[in-house]
XYZ file of C-alpha atoms in Angstrom:
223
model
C 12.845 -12.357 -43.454
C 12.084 -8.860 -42.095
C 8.701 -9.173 -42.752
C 8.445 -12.065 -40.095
C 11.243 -10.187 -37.666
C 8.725 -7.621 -37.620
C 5.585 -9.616 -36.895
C 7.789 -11.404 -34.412
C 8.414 -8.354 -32.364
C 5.041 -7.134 -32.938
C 3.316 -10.806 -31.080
C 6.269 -9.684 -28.395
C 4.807 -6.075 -27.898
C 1.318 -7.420 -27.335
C 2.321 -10.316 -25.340
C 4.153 -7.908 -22.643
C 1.648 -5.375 -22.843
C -1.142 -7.208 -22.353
C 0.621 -9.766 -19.351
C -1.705 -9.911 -16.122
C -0.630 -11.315 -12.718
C -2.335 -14.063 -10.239
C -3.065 -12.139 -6.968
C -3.260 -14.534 -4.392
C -5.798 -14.692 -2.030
C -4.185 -15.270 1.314
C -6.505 -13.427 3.961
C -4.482 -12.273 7.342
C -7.143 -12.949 11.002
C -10.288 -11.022 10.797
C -12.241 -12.113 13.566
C -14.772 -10.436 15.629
C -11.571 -9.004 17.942
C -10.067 -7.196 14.549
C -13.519 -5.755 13.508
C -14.420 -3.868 16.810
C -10.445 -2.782 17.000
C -10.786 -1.293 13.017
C -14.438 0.387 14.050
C -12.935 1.687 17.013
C -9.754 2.819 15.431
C -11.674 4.662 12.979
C -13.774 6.498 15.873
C -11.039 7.086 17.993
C -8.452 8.411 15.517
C -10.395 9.606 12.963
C -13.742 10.474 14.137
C -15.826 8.012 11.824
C -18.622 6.377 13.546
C -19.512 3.059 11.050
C -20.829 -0.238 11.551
C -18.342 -1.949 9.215
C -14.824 -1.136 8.905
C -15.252 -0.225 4.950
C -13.385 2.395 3.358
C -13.677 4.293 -0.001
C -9.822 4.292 -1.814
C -8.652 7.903 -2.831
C -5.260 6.638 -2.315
C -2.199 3.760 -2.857
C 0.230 3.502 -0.339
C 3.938 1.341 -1.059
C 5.498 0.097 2.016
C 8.298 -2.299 2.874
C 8.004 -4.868 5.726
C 12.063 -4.984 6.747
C 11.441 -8.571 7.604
C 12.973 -10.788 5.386
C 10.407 -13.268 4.196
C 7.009 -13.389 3.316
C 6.543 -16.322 6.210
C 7.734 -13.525 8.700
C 5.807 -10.941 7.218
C 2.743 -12.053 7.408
C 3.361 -13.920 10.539
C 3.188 -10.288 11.746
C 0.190 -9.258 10.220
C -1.564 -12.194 10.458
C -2.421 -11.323 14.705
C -5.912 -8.957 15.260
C -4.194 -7.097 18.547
C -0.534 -5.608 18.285
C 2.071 -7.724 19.685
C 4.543 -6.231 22.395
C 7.420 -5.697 20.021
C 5.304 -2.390 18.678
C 4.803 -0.382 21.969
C 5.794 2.937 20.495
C 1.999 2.873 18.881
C 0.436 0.373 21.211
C -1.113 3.152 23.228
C -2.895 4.296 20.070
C -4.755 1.280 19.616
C -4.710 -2.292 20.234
C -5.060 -3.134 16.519
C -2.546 -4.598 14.753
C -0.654 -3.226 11.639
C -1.288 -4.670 8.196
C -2.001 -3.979 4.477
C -4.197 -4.850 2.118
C -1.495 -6.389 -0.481
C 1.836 -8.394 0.954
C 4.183 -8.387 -2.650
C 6.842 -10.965 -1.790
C 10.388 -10.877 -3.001
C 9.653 -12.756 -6.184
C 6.913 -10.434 -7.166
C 3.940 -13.037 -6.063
C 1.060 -10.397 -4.996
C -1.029 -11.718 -1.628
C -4.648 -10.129 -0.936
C -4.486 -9.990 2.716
C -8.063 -7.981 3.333
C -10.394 -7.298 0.798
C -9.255 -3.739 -0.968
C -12.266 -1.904 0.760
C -10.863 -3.021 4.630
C -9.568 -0.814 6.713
C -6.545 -1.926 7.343
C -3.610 0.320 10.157
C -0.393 1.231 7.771
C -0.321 4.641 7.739
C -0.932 7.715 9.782
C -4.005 9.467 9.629
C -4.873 8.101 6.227
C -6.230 4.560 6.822
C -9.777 5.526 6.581
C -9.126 6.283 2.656
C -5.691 4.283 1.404
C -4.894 0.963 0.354
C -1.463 -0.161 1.741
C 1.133 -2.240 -0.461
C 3.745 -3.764 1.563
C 7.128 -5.245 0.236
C 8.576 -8.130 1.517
C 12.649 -7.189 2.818
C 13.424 -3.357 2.392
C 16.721 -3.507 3.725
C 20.213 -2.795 2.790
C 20.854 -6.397 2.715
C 17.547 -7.201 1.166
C 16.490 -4.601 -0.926
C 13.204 -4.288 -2.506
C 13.731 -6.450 -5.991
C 12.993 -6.027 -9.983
C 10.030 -8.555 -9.468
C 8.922 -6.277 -6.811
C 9.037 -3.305 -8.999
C 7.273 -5.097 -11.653
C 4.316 -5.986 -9.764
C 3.815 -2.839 -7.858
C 3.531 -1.174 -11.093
C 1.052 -3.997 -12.017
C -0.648 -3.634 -8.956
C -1.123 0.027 -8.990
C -2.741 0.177 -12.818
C -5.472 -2.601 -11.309
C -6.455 -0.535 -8.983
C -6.249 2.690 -10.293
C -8.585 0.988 -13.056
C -10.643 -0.859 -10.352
C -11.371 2.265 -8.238
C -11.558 6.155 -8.009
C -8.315 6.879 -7.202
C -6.772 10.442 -6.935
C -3.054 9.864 -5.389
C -0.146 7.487 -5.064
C 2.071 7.598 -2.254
C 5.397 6.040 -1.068
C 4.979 5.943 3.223
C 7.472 8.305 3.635
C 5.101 10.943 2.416
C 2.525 10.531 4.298
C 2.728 13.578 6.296
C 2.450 16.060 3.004
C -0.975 15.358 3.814
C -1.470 17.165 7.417
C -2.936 19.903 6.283
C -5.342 17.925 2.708
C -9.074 17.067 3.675
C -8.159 13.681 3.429
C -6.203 13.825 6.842
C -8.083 12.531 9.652
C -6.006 11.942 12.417
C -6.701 13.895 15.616
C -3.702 13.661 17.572
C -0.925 16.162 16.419
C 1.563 14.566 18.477
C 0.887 11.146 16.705
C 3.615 10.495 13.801
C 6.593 8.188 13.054
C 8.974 9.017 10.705
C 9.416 6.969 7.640
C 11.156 5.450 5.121
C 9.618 3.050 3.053
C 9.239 1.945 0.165
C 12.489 4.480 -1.031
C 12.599 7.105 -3.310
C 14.264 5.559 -5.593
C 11.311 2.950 -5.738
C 8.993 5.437 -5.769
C 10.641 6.877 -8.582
C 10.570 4.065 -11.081
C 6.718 3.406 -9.853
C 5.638 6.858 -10.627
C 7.505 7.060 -14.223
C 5.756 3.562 -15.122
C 2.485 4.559 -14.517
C 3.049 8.350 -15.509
C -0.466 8.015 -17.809
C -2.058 7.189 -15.445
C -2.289 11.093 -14.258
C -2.551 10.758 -10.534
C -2.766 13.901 -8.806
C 0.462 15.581 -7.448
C 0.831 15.751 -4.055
C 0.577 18.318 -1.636
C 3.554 20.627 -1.544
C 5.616 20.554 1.877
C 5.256 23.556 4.098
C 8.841 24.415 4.283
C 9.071 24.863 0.208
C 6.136 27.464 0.122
């Protein structure tokens, strides 16, 4: 009786440690209108003169959308131009936000742009980081297990997939003013953030530990 307890939780083991999710493929506008905005975006902010809007991942970015469905969320996304209710960072650019991944609320995983898009979701970073966004993010709606789950999924396939050096929650973004990897021209262009939590961040980091991402830079005010 042991013998097949143990060879029981043994077929267990493997089975969880070997599970792989679906990711969707459900691809957000990108129309003529979103390629010039991304190639001048990249220009503009960032100095990068390319004729396509391709980027080389160094780094994973987790994000929550504070809308409360996936419908919503990507209804937001989905538009090449930025609608009116963003006109803090309309003057920027005309492009619209969006990420790479949309995880909704029961951990389904959407490819909204191919991994090696440019897509706008964080700060002077964009030409080098693949954004994750989290469906809800409130205190209503806050990010879920399922959500955990495939984050930490999603961040071992493309760790494994590409060169990657750091993983980043959104509110840390700005560690990275003074790294090589920082881009953006205009010192008077930030927003302060949030997402995805440190407590999120937390549990992401501890999961995927092995997987010996590079610390990141230390904050001015603790040297």
């Amino acid at each position: 009786m042991r013998i097949i307890s143990y060879y029981f939780l043994l077929i267990i083991l493997f089975v969880s440690c070997t599970t792989t999710k679906t990711i969707i493929e459900q691809p957000i506008t990108f129309n003529d209108e979103r390629k010039i905005l991304t190639l001048e975006y990249l220009e503009n902010r960032y100095g990068l003169e390319q004729e396509t809007p391709q980027i080389i991942p160094k780094m994973i970015v987790l994000h929550w959308t504070v809308i409360p469905t996936f419908e919503k969320s990507f209804e937001a996304f989905n538009p090449a131009s930025l609608p009116n209710w963003r006109p803090d960072i309309k003057d920027v650019s005309g492009l619209n936000v969006s990420s790479q991944f949309l995880v909704d609320r029961d951990g389904t995983i959407y490819r909204l742009l191919p991994e090696t898009t440019m897509a706008r979701h964080v700060i002077g970073l964009n030409h080098c980081a693949i954004g994750v966004e989290n469906v809800g993010g409130t205190d209503d709606l806050p990010l879920t297990k399922a959500q955990l789950k495939s984050n930490i999924w999603l961040v071992k396939y493309l760790k494994d997939k590409y060169d990657i050096d750091y993983l980043i929650g959104h509110y840390e973004y700005t560690l990275f003013e003074n790294h090589p990897l920082w881009l953006e021209k205009d010192d008077g262009y930030r927003t302060k953030k949030t997402d995805p939590g440190p407590d999120f961040m937390f549990k992401v980091r501890k999961a995927v530990k092995n997987l010996e991402f590079k610390e990141l830079p230390k904050n001015p005010s603790e040297n």
